[in-house]
Short mmCIF file of C-alpha atoms and ligand atoms in Angstrom, two decimals:
data_model
loop_
_atom_site.label_atom_id
_atom_site.label_comp_id
_atom_site.label_asym_id
_atom_site.label_seq_id
_atom_site.Cartn_x
_atom_site.Cartn_y
_atom_site.Cartn_z
CA UNK A 3 4.95 -11.18 12.50
CA UNK A 4 5.12 -8.13 10.43
CA UNK A 5 1.76 -6.66 9.42
CA UNK A 6 1.54 -4.15 6.38
CA UNK A 7 -2.14 -2.33 6.25
CA UNK A 8 -2.99 -0.91 2.83
CA UNK A 9 -4.69 2.46 3.49
CA UNK A 10 -3.99 4.55 0.65
CA UNK A 11 -7.08 4.53 -1.24
CA UNK A 12 -9.36 6.99 -2.59
CA UNK A 13 -12.86 5.60 -1.64
CA UNK A 14 -14.23 6.24 -4.70
CA UNK A 15 -17.15 3.62 -4.36
CA UNK A 16 -18.06 5.05 -1.13
CA UNK A 17 -18.36 8.46 -2.67
CA UNK A 18 -20.17 10.09 0.37
CA UNK A 19 -18.05 12.48 1.78
CA UNK A 20 -17.64 14.90 -0.89
CA UNK A 21 -14.62 15.95 -2.82
CA UNK A 22 -11.52 17.68 -1.25
CA UNK A 23 -10.72 20.81 -2.15
CA UNK A 24 -7.80 20.00 -4.11
CA UNK A 25 -9.70 17.07 -5.96
CA UNK A 26 -10.17 13.61 -4.95
CA UNK A 27 -12.30 11.79 -2.63
CA UNK A 28 -11.85 11.64 1.36
CA UNK A 29 -10.27 8.47 2.39
CA UNK A 30 -13.28 6.13 3.45
CA UNK A 31 -10.67 4.81 6.48
CA UNK A 32 -11.18 8.49 7.95
CA UNK A 33 -14.96 8.15 8.06
CA UNK A 34 -16.49 7.30 11.48
CA UNK A 35 -17.86 4.08 12.47
CA UNK A 36 -19.63 4.30 15.87
CA UNK A 37 -17.75 6.86 17.34
CA UNK A 38 -14.09 6.16 15.92
CA UNK A 39 -12.41 6.64 12.37
CA UNK A 40 -12.72 3.17 10.53
CA UNK A 41 -8.81 2.66 10.55
CA UNK A 42 -8.88 2.81 14.31
CA UNK A 43 -11.05 -0.33 14.37
CA UNK A 44 -8.73 -2.11 12.22
CA UNK A 45 -5.53 -0.90 14.39
CA UNK A 46 -7.39 -2.01 17.63
CA UNK A 47 -7.76 -5.36 16.16
CA UNK A 48 -4.14 -5.63 15.20
CA UNK A 49 -2.99 -4.33 18.34
CA UNK A 50 -5.09 -7.09 20.20
CA UNK A 51 -3.68 -10.02 18.15
CA UNK A 52 -0.41 -10.90 19.97
CA UNK A 53 0.86 -12.55 17.05
CA UNK A 54 1.61 -9.01 15.37
CA UNK A 55 4.73 -7.19 16.62
CA UNK A 56 5.36 -4.49 13.74
CA UNK A 57 2.88 -2.71 11.73
CA UNK A 58 3.32 -0.43 8.59
CA UNK A 59 0.63 1.46 7.49
CA UNK A 60 0.72 2.73 3.48
CA UNK A 61 -1.21 5.92 2.98
CA UNK A 62 -1.27 9.21 0.82
CA UNK A 63 0.73 12.04 2.48
CA UNK A 64 -2.57 14.21 2.37
CA UNK A 65 -3.85 11.98 4.93
CA UNK A 66 -0.91 11.47 7.29
CA UNK A 67 -1.81 14.49 9.63
CA UNK A 68 -5.06 12.44 10.44
CA UNK A 69 -3.31 9.15 10.69
CA UNK A 70 -0.93 10.67 13.27
CA UNK A 71 -3.85 11.77 15.06
CA UNK A 72 -5.49 8.32 15.02
CA UNK A 73 -2.20 6.69 15.97
CA UNK A 74 -1.72 9.08 18.96
CA UNK A 75 -5.38 8.02 20.12
CA UNK A 76 -4.78 4.42 19.94
CA UNK A 77 -1.31 4.44 21.62
CA UNK A 78 -0.35 1.13 20.08
CA UNK A 79 2.05 -0.99 22.05
CA UNK A 80 3.73 -2.05 18.76
CA UNK A 81 6.11 0.09 16.46
CA UNK A 82 4.18 1.72 13.64
CA UNK A 83 5.65 2.87 10.51
CA UNK A 84 3.84 5.36 7.99
CA UNK A 85 4.69 4.53 4.55
CA UNK A 86 3.68 6.39 1.35
CA UNK A 87 1.13 4.23 -0.95
CA UNK A 88 0.74 4.22 -4.52
CA UNK A 89 -1.81 5.04 -7.07
CA UNK A 90 -3.20 1.22 -6.85
CA UNK A 91 -3.43 -1.22 -3.98
CA UNK A 92 -0.63 -3.24 -5.81
CA UNK A 93 1.55 -0.27 -5.70
CA UNK A 94 0.98 0.45 -2.13
CA UNK A 95 1.84 -3.09 -1.10
CA UNK A 96 4.98 -2.82 -3.28
CA UNK A 97 5.94 0.09 -1.50
CA UNK A 98 5.18 -1.44 1.76
CA UNK A 99 7.41 -4.32 1.24
CA UNK A 100 10.32 -2.16 0.19
CA UNK A 101 9.78 -0.47 3.75
CA UNK A 102 9.54 -3.87 5.85
CA UNK A 103 12.61 -4.04 8.44
CA UNK A 104 15.49 -6.21 6.72
CA UNK A 105 14.91 -8.82 9.17
CA UNK A 106 11.30 -9.71 8.19
CA UNK A 107 10.65 -13.34 6.94
CA UNK A 108 6.86 -13.32 6.95
CA UNK A 109 4.24 -10.72 6.29
CA UNK A 110 0.71 -10.54 6.82
CA UNK A 111 -1.08 -7.99 4.35
CA UNK A 112 -4.61 -6.72 5.70
CA UNK A 113 -6.72 -4.11 3.90
CA UNK A 114 -7.31 -1.18 6.15
CA UNK A 115 -10.91 -1.23 5.12
CA UNK A 116 -11.66 -4.58 6.53
CA UNK A 117 -12.24 -3.10 9.97
CA UNK A 118 -14.12 -5.85 11.38
CA UNK A 119 -11.39 -8.68 11.26
CA UNK A 120 -10.73 -10.36 14.51
CA UNK A 121 -7.81 -10.74 16.26
CA UNK A 122 -8.32 -14.42 16.30
CA UNK A 123 -8.32 -14.48 12.41
CA UNK A 124 -4.65 -12.77 12.47
CA UNK A 125 -3.52 -15.41 14.95
CA UNK A 126 -5.18 -18.17 12.61
CA UNK A 127 -3.24 -16.49 9.65
CA UNK A 128 -0.08 -16.17 11.46
CA UNK A 129 -0.18 -19.81 12.66
CA UNK A 130 -0.69 -21.21 9.23
CA UNK A 131 2.10 -19.28 7.78
CA UNK A 132 4.47 -21.28 9.98
CA UNK A 133 3.30 -24.04 7.44
CA UNK A 134 2.85 -22.35 4.07
CA UNK A 135 4.58 -19.96 2.00
CA UNK A 136 1.26 -18.12 0.82
CA UNK A 137 -2.12 -18.09 2.38
CA UNK A 138 -5.26 -16.00 2.26
CA UNK A 139 -8.36 -15.69 4.31
CA UNK A 140 -11.38 -16.68 2.37
CA UNK A 141 -14.84 -17.60 2.78
CA UNK A 142 -17.23 -20.08 0.71
CA UNK A 143 -19.34 -18.06 -1.87
CA UNK A 144 -23.06 -18.23 -0.83
CA UNK A 145 -24.46 -16.87 -4.20
CA UNK A 146 -24.67 -18.47 -7.56
CA UNK A 147 -21.97 -16.71 -9.46
CA UNK A 148 -22.40 -15.84 -13.36
CA UNK A 149 -19.67 -15.23 -15.80
CA UNK A 150 -21.12 -12.50 -18.21
CA UNK A 151 -20.16 -10.78 -21.34
CA UNK A 152 -20.21 -7.12 -22.45
CA UNK A 153 -23.73 -7.37 -23.73
CA UNK A 154 -25.05 -8.84 -20.59
CA UNK A 155 -25.29 -12.35 -21.56
CA UNK A 156 -24.29 -15.33 -19.23
CA UNK A 157 -21.25 -17.28 -20.61
CA UNK A 158 -20.90 -19.94 -17.68
CA UNK A 159 -21.94 -20.82 -14.08
CA UNK A 160 -18.94 -22.05 -12.20
CA UNK A 161 -19.63 -24.81 -9.75
CA UNK A 162 -20.13 -23.06 -6.32
CA UNK A 163 -18.18 -25.51 -4.31
CA UNK A 164 -15.16 -24.32 -5.91
CA UNK A 165 -15.55 -20.77 -5.39
CA UNK A 166 -14.39 -18.85 -2.50
CA UNK A 167 -14.30 -15.16 -1.79
CA UNK A 168 -10.78 -13.76 -1.19
CA UNK A 169 -10.42 -11.72 1.92
CA UNK A 170 -7.33 -10.19 3.88
CA UNK A 171 -5.19 -11.10 6.05
CA UNK A 172 -3.20 -12.50 3.15
CA UNK A 173 0.27 -13.89 4.32
CA UNK A 174 3.33 -14.80 2.60
CA UNK A 175 7.09 -15.31 2.70
CA UNK A 176 8.61 -11.84 2.14
CA UNK A 177 11.30 -12.90 -0.32
CA UNK A 178 8.96 -14.88 -2.25
CA UNK A 179 6.42 -12.18 -2.37
CA UNK A 180 8.86 -9.41 -3.25
CA UNK A 181 10.05 -11.41 -6.38
CA UNK A 182 6.31 -11.91 -7.39
CA UNK A 183 5.77 -8.35 -7.18
CA UNK A 184 8.89 -7.54 -9.17
CA UNK A 185 7.66 -10.04 -11.82
CA UNK A 186 4.34 -8.35 -11.78
CA UNK A 187 5.97 -4.92 -12.53
CA UNK A 188 7.92 -6.25 -15.30
CA UNK A 189 5.02 -7.97 -16.95
CA UNK A 190 2.54 -5.16 -16.00
CA UNK A 191 0.10 -7.45 -14.39
CA UNK A 192 -2.59 -5.64 -12.79
CA UNK A 193 -4.33 -7.62 -9.79
CA UNK A 194 -6.78 -6.75 -7.15
CA UNK A 195 -4.86 -8.92 -4.41
CA UNK A 196 -1.47 -10.24 -3.63
CA UNK A 197 -2.39 -13.97 -3.77
CA UNK A 198 -3.05 -13.41 -7.62
CA UNK A 199 0.64 -12.66 -7.81
CA UNK A 200 1.76 -15.52 -6.17
CA UNK A 201 -0.63 -17.81 -8.41
CA UNK A 202 0.28 -16.17 -11.72
CA UNK A 203 4.23 -16.89 -10.41
CA UNK A 204 3.24 -20.60 -10.18
CA UNK A 205 3.38 -20.55 -6.47
CA UNK A 206 0.72 -22.39 -4.29
CA UNK A 207 -1.54 -20.21 -2.01
CA UNK A 208 -3.66 -22.01 0.68
CA UNK A 209 -7.13 -21.15 2.15
CA UNK A 210 -7.40 -19.89 5.67
CA UNK A 211 -11.09 -20.05 6.93
CA UNK A 212 -12.15 -16.38 6.75
CA UNK A 213 -15.02 -14.48 8.60
CA UNK A 214 -18.45 -13.80 7.46
CA UNK A 215 -18.30 -10.54 9.13
CA UNK A 216 -14.74 -9.63 7.68
CA UNK A 217 -16.65 -7.40 4.99
CA UNK A 218 -14.56 -4.84 2.96
CA UNK A 219 -16.18 -1.50 3.67
CA UNK A 220 -16.45 -0.48 0.18
CA UNK A 221 -19.89 1.25 -0.42
CA UNK A 222 -22.18 3.29 1.94
CA UNK A 223 -24.16 -0.04 2.52
CA UNK A 224 -21.17 -1.76 3.98
CA UNK A 225 -20.66 1.16 6.36
CA UNK A 226 -24.12 0.72 7.78
CA UNK A 227 -23.53 -3.31 8.13
CA UNK A 228 -20.36 -2.74 9.65
CA UNK A 229 -21.83 -0.29 12.26
CA UNK A 230 -24.49 -2.66 12.81
CA UNK A 231 -21.97 -5.67 13.67
CA UNK A 232 -19.72 -3.53 15.76
CA UNK A 233 -22.93 -2.27 17.98
CA UNK A 234 -23.74 -6.00 18.40
CA UNK A 235 -20.09 -6.72 19.44
CA UNK A 236 -19.93 -4.05 21.97
CA UNK A 237 -23.56 -4.22 23.46
CA UNK A 238 -24.40 -7.95 23.08
N1 LIG B 11 -3.85 3.15 -4.11
C1 LIG B 11 -4.47 2.49 -2.99
C2 LIG B 11 -5.83 1.77 -3.34
C3 LIG B 11 -6.11 1.05 -2.10
N2 LIG B 11 -5.51 0.97 -1.03
C4 LIG B 11 -6.25 0.13 0.00
O1 LIG B 11 -6.50 -1.09 -0.72
C5 LIG B 11 -7.61 -1.51 0.54
C6 LIG B 11 -8.89 -2.22 -0.53
O2 LIG B 11 -9.21 -1.21 -1.28
P1 LIG B 11 -10.78 -0.59 -1.61
O3 LIG B 11 -11.55 -1.12 -0.95
O4 LIG B 11 -10.81 -0.52 -3.16
O5 LIG B 11 -10.31 0.88 -1.24
P2 LIG B 11 -10.34 2.29 -2.14
O6 LIG B 11 -9.26 2.24 -3.26
O7 LIG B 11 -10.24 3.40 -1.25
O8 LIG B 11 -11.95 2.17 -2.81
P3 LIG B 11 -12.35 2.65 -4.33
O9 LIG B 11 -11.80 1.58 -5.22
O10 LIG B 11 -13.80 2.49 -4.03
O11 LIG B 11 -11.76 3.79 -4.67
C7 LIG B 11 -8.21 -0.30 1.04
O12 LIG B 11 -7.88 -0.56 2.50
C8 LIG B 11 -7.45 0.86 0.52
O13 LIG B 11 -6.96 1.88 1.24
C9 LIG B 11 -4.09 1.39 -1.24
O14 LIG B 11 -3.57 0.99 -0.04
N3 LIG B 11 -3.50 2.02 -2.25
C1 LIG B 12 -7.43 -7.67 -1.35
C2 LIG B 12 -9.06 -7.83 -1.16
O1 LIG B 12 -9.64 -7.10 -0.04
C3 LIG B 12 -9.62 -9.23 -1.53
O2 LIG B 12 -10.93 -9.43 -1.43
C4 LIG B 12 -9.77 -7.18 -2.73
O3 LIG B 12 -9.01 -8.03 -3.80
C5 LIG B 12 -9.36 -5.63 -2.78
O4 LIG B 12 -9.90 -5.68 -4.11
P1 LIG B 12 -10.18 -3.74 -4.33
O5 LIG B 12 -10.16 -3.77 -5.83
O6 LIG B 12 -9.30 -3.07 -3.90
O7 LIG B 12 -11.50 -3.63 -3.73
#
């Protein structure tokens, strides 16, 4: 199974590590969580998942020297390729898809920022991909969700039992996902996950039960929560 890791973000919402001299934020995946860069935790989980046999990491070239240091430390047993990311997650995944080996039939896509996903979740998604052409890890929403207009007025309260919070890994048939990305570029669709492109193209996407701990490290609070979870895992 091929795995693409989008890791080319700016970490604007994290915003904690100051501006780079050249402008722009420092990639949050290079921040330290316990004693390792955040990206290292994601890679260690991918390494432990036996279903994965090739890894592509989409990053910004400015981060490649540090990515190479991380790879040298982790010393993965699987082939790894660094791929130039784009200005959005959608563009980064597009670039990753173009860089897949020509024999890749199925792909899992997993945010570098979801560094707490377990190897078992990768295995579960890879297994389900033998049955489905499109799937995502997701968990039932715990809060009551409101749809709100620009003036702060509630428009709707969707029924909670139909709401799921999308996570990654997201898994797809490579050819179908490439077609969906092409169509997305032509139609100028802007989406925040790959499943949305599948949906817009009228293709079905199945849910695989995700993990409550599989949070996306987005803000400084997430970093503290992730550290807490990792500490509990490593010193139970
Ligand atoms: N141009 C981009 C933007 C995001 N990502 C990746 O997509 C994942 C989810 O994105 P997000 O959490 O939004 O990360 P950032 O873009 O870094 O954060 P922010 O939106 O706060 O700037 C991350 O692993 C991030 O590195 C990417 O590969 N290319
Ligand atoms: C793909 C994703 O992680 C699913 O929750 C999420 O949509 C990424 O979104 P972001 O806008 O990059 O935070």
